[in-house]
Amino acid sequence: MSHPKLDDVTVLADKETLAYEAARRFVALAQASIQARGAFHVALAGGSTPKRLHELLASAPFREQLDWSRVKVFFGDERFVPPDDPESNVAMARRSLLDHVDIPAEQVFPFPTVGTTPEAAAEQYARTLLSVLGDPPVLDLILLGMGEDGHTASLFPGHPEVTHPSGNWVAAVHEAPKPPSTRLTLTYATIKAARHITVLVSGQGKAEALEHIFQDNTDHTQWPVRGIYPANGEITWLVDQEAASTL
Ligand code: 6PG
């Protein structure tokens, strides 16, 4: 089984420089995807780290460098809350990016989180991925964050989808240690199918997890982001100096 490699890590001076480099790479990947296939299919990350990246993409010079009408936006995971809930990942994405760029509304694909169950929502989102991206659902770019326990998206240590992958493209998550506890997540299968994966890691609090994740003898079931690597594509870890202090 492959595992994270230090050769895939780029260390940036600080959180702002990391966001700027992530924006630069996002635009470059988008332009290349649009050039090659006429579209750019990206899954945004949740949590707080991507917020500054979103703000940069929504402003000059980056916003004007991209034909947003060619972009389709998905999500790596979602909290099972209404889309206007302060905890919602799609709400954060709309506030910091999607409401500020000319992306057609029908090209944003939030997880369904109202009037359904987590399991039915996961099945519905998998159908959406397959209908828009084909089978297998290959995204051009998946952005991911990482928690201090090594979780990524909503793949948490010791959880069923991590210890015994379902083989589905999307999974429902219960009793997540990071509130809100009920979530939806892309699975390892979908993440690994992507053409490019970018993991964004910032802050001293993430340093210990990175140390474990880049050691050869640790297990992805304890450090789930360790199980992230592309089947055929590329992976880049953008890490600021505080988080990289143990590498
Ligand atoms: C979520 C995220 C989660 C996040 C990490 C890092 O919905 O919470 O998908 O995986 O990326 O927990 O969160 P921060 O960026 O806030 O540190």
PDB file of N, CA and C in Angstrom, residues 1-4 144 150-152 155 161-162 165 187-193 197 199 212-214 218-231 235 237:
ATOM      1  N   MET A   1       0.864  -1.179   0.000  1.00  0.00           N
ATOM      2  CA  MET A   1       0.000   0.000   0.000  1.00  0.00           C
ATOM      3  C   MET A   1       0.913   1.246   0.000  1.00  0.00           C
ATOM      4  N   SER A   2       0.627   2.184  -0.866  1.00  0.00           N
ATOM      5  CA  SER A   2       1.440   3.393  -0.929  1.00  0.00           C
ATOM      6  C   SER A   2       1.162   4.242   0.305  1.00  0.00           C
ATOM      7  N   HIS A   3       2.018   5.225   0.538  1.00  0.00           N
ATOM      8  CA  HIS A   3       1.799   6.103   1.689  1.00  0.00           C
ATOM      9  C   HIS A   3       2.426   7.453   1.400  1.00  0.00           C
ATOM     10  N   PRO A   4       2.155   8.449   2.235  1.00  0.00           N
ATOM     11  CA  PRO A   4       2.653   9.806   1.967  1.00  0.00           C
ATOM     12  C   PRO A   4       4.178   9.836   1.847  1.00  0.00           C
ATOM     13  N   LEU A 144      -8.104  18.862   0.263  1.00  0.00           N
ATOM     14  CA  LEU A 144      -8.367  18.224   1.545  1.00  0.00           C
ATOM     15  C   LEU A 144      -7.694  19.008   2.667  1.00  0.00           C
ATOM     16  N   GLY A 150      -5.370  13.379  12.445  1.00  0.00           N
ATOM     17  CA  GLY A 150      -5.037  12.755  11.164  1.00  0.00           C
ATOM     18  C   GLY A 150      -6.244  12.437  10.304  1.00  0.00           C
ATOM     19  N   HIS A 151      -7.428  12.894  10.705  1.00  0.00           N
ATOM     20  CA  HIS A 151      -8.589  12.671   9.818  1.00  0.00           C
ATOM     21  C   HIS A 151      -8.481  13.599   8.615  1.00  0.00           C
ATOM     22  N   THR A 152      -9.179  13.194   7.546  1.00  0.00           N
ATOM     23  CA  THR A 152      -9.281  14.050   6.376  1.00  0.00           C
ATOM     24  C   THR A 152     -10.667  13.868   5.776  1.00  0.00           C
ATOM     25  N   LEU A 155     -13.225  11.262   7.124  1.00  0.00           N
ATOM     26  CA  LEU A 155     -12.693   9.914   7.360  1.00  0.00           C
ATOM     27  C   LEU A 155     -11.918   9.981   8.673  1.00  0.00           C
ATOM     28  N   GLU A 161     -15.731   3.361   7.731  1.00  0.00           N
ATOM     29  CA  GLU A 161     -15.326   3.611   6.335  1.00  0.00           C
ATOM     30  C   GLU A 161     -13.812   3.648   6.196  1.00  0.00           C
ATOM     31  N   VAL A 162     -13.123   3.826   7.320  1.00  0.00           N
ATOM     32  CA  VAL A 162     -11.646   3.824   7.289  1.00  0.00           C
ATOM     33  C   VAL A 162     -11.123   2.409   7.523  1.00  0.00           C
ATOM     34  N   PRO A 165     -13.443  -0.164   4.347  1.00  0.00           N
ATOM     35  CA  PRO A 165     -14.044   0.646   3.274  1.00  0.00           C
ATOM     36  C   PRO A 165     -15.213  -0.094   2.597  1.00  0.00           C
ATOM     37  N   THR A 187     -15.326   8.831  -0.137  1.00  0.00           N
ATOM     38  CA  THR A 187     -14.539   7.722   0.410  1.00  0.00           C
ATOM     39  C   THR A 187     -13.123   7.730  -0.164  1.00  0.00           C
ATOM     40  N   TYR A 188     -12.289   6.850   0.358  1.00  0.00           N
ATOM     41  CA  TYR A 188     -10.939   6.716  -0.191  1.00  0.00           C
ATOM     42  C   TYR A 188     -10.999   6.456  -1.698  1.00  0.00           C
ATOM     43  N   ALA A 189     -11.960   5.654  -2.120  1.00  0.00           N
ATOM     44  CA  ALA A 189     -12.031   5.276  -3.548  1.00  0.00           C
ATOM     45  C   ALA A 189     -12.180   6.515  -4.427  1.00  0.00           C
ATOM     46  N   THR A 190     -13.069   7.417  -4.038  1.00  0.00           N
ATOM     47  CA  THR A 190     -13.300   8.618  -4.849  1.00  0.00           C
ATOM     48  C   THR A 190     -12.098   9.553  -4.783  1.00  0.00           C
ATOM     49  N   ILE A 191     -11.531   9.700  -3.608  1.00  0.00           N
ATOM     50  CA  ILE A 191     -10.382  10.594  -3.443  1.00  0.00           C
ATOM     51  C   ILE A 191      -9.193  10.082  -4.256  1.00  0.00           C
ATOM     52  N   LYS A 192      -8.966   8.775  -4.195  1.00  0.00           N
ATOM     53  CA  LYS A 192      -7.819   8.196  -4.916  1.00  0.00           C
ATOM     54  C   LYS A 192      -7.986   8.264  -6.436  1.00  0.00           C
ATOM     55  N   ALA A 193      -9.244   8.340  -6.888  1.00  0.00           N
ATOM     56  CA  ALA A 193      -9.499   8.362  -8.339  1.00  0.00           C
ATOM     57  C   ALA A 193      -9.165   9.717  -8.957  1.00  0.00           C
ATOM     58  N   ILE A 197      -4.624  15.545  -6.053  1.00  0.00           N
ATOM     59  CA  ILE A 197      -5.054  15.738  -4.668  1.00  0.00           C
ATOM     60  C   ILE A 197      -4.131  16.784  -4.050  1.00  0.00           C
ATOM     61  N   VAL A 199      -3.418  18.479  -0.303  1.00  0.00           N
ATOM     62  CA  VAL A 199      -3.717  18.462   1.131  1.00  0.00           C
ATOM     63  C   VAL A 199      -3.145  19.743   1.739  1.00  0.00           C
ATOM     64  N   HIS A 212       3.524  11.469  12.598  1.00  0.00           N
ATOM     65  CA  HIS A 212       3.042  10.071  12.533  1.00  0.00           C
ATOM     66  C   HIS A 212       2.759   9.655  11.082  1.00  0.00           C
ATOM     67  N   ILE A 213       2.152  10.556  10.366  1.00  0.00           N
ATOM     68  CA  ILE A 213       1.669  10.215   9.016  1.00  0.00           C
ATOM     69  C   ILE A 213       2.806   9.954   8.041  1.00  0.00           C
ATOM     70  N   PHE A 214       3.952  10.599   8.274  1.00  0.00           N
ATOM     71  CA  PHE A 214       5.086  10.389   7.352  1.00  0.00           C
ATOM     72  C   PHE A 214       6.096   9.377   7.883  1.00  0.00           C
ATOM     73  N   THR A 218       3.353   3.612  10.665  1.00  0.00           N
ATOM     74  CA  THR A 218       2.020   3.895  11.223  1.00  0.00           C
ATOM     75  C   THR A 218       0.940   3.382  10.264  1.00  0.00           C
ATOM     76  N   ASP A 219      -0.256   3.253  10.807  1.00  0.00           N
ATOM     77  CA  ASP A 219      -1.366   2.593  10.124  1.00  0.00           C
ATOM     78  C   ASP A 219      -2.432   3.633   9.771  1.00  0.00           C
ATOM     79  N   HIS A 220      -2.935   3.558   8.546  1.00  0.00           N
ATOM     80  CA  HIS A 220      -3.903   4.573   8.129  1.00  0.00           C
ATOM     81  C   HIS A 220      -5.192   4.504   8.943  1.00  0.00           C
ATOM     82  N   THR A 221      -5.466   3.347   9.585  1.00  0.00           N
ATOM     83  CA  THR A 221      -6.736   3.295  10.346  1.00  0.00           C
ATOM     84  C   THR A 221      -6.647   4.197  11.578  1.00  0.00           C
ATOM     85  N   GLN A 222      -5.415   4.460  12.036  1.00  0.00           N
ATOM     86  CA  GLN A 222      -5.239   5.393  13.163  1.00  0.00           C
ATOM     87  C   GLN A 222      -5.033   6.823  12.660  1.00  0.00           C
ATOM     88  N   TRP A 223      -4.422   6.949  11.465  1.00  0.00           N
ATOM     89  CA  TRP A 223      -4.104   8.264  10.884  1.00  0.00           C
ATOM     90  C   TRP A 223      -4.673   8.268   9.465  1.00  0.00           C
ATOM     91  N   PRO A 224      -5.986   8.476   9.332  1.00  0.00           N
ATOM     92  CA  PRO A 224      -6.660   8.244   8.023  1.00  0.00           C
ATOM     93  C   PRO A 224      -6.069   8.955   6.821  1.00  0.00           C
ATOM     94  N   VAL A 225      -5.510  10.151   6.981  1.00  0.00           N
ATOM     95  CA  VAL A 225      -4.958  10.836   5.798  1.00  0.00           C
ATOM     96  C   VAL A 225      -3.764  10.074   5.236  1.00  0.00           C
ATOM     97  N   ARG A 226      -3.200   9.167   6.048  1.00  0.00           N
ATOM     98  CA  ARG A 226      -2.084   8.337   5.569  1.00  0.00           C
ATOM     99  C   ARG A 226      -2.528   7.394   4.456  1.00  0.00           C
ATOM    100  N   GLY A 227      -3.837   7.143   4.425  1.00  0.00           N
ATOM    101  CA  GLY A 227      -4.362   6.259   3.376  1.00  0.00           C
ATOM    102  C   GLY A 227      -4.688   6.983   2.083  1.00  0.00           C
ATOM    103  N   ILE A 228      -4.360   8.285   2.044  1.00  0.00           N
ATOM    104  CA  ILE A 228      -4.680   9.082   0.849  1.00  0.00           C
ATOM    105  C   ILE A 228      -3.494   9.107  -0.096  1.00  0.00           C
ATOM    106  N   TYR A 229      -3.668   8.558  -1.274  1.00  0.00           N
ATOM    107  CA  TYR A 229      -2.673   8.710  -2.342  1.00  0.00           C
ATOM    108  C   TYR A 229      -3.406   8.469  -3.651  1.00  0.00           C
ATOM    109  N   PRO A 230      -2.976   9.091  -4.710  1.00  0.00           N
ATOM    110  CA  PRO A 230      -3.716   8.966  -5.970  1.00  0.00           C
ATOM    111  C   PRO A 230      -3.456   7.614  -6.635  1.00  0.00           C
ATOM    112  N   ALA A 231      -4.513   7.012  -7.202  1.00  0.00           N
ATOM    113  CA  ALA A 231      -4.328   5.734  -7.911  1.00  0.00           C
ATOM    114  C   ALA A 231      -3.496   5.950  -9.164  1.00  0.00           C
ATOM    115  N   ILE A 235      -0.242  13.888  -6.022  1.00  0.00           N
ATOM    116  CA  ILE A 235      -0.641  14.468  -4.734  1.00  0.00           C
ATOM    117  C   ILE A 235       0.383  15.516  -4.326  1.00  0.00           C
ATOM    118  N   TRP A 237       1.245  18.020  -0.925  1.00  0.00           N
ATOM    119  CA  TRP A 237       0.955  18.458   0.439  1.00  0.00           C
ATOM    120  C   TRP A 237       1.484  19.888   0.560  1.00  0.00           C
TER     121      TRP A 237
END
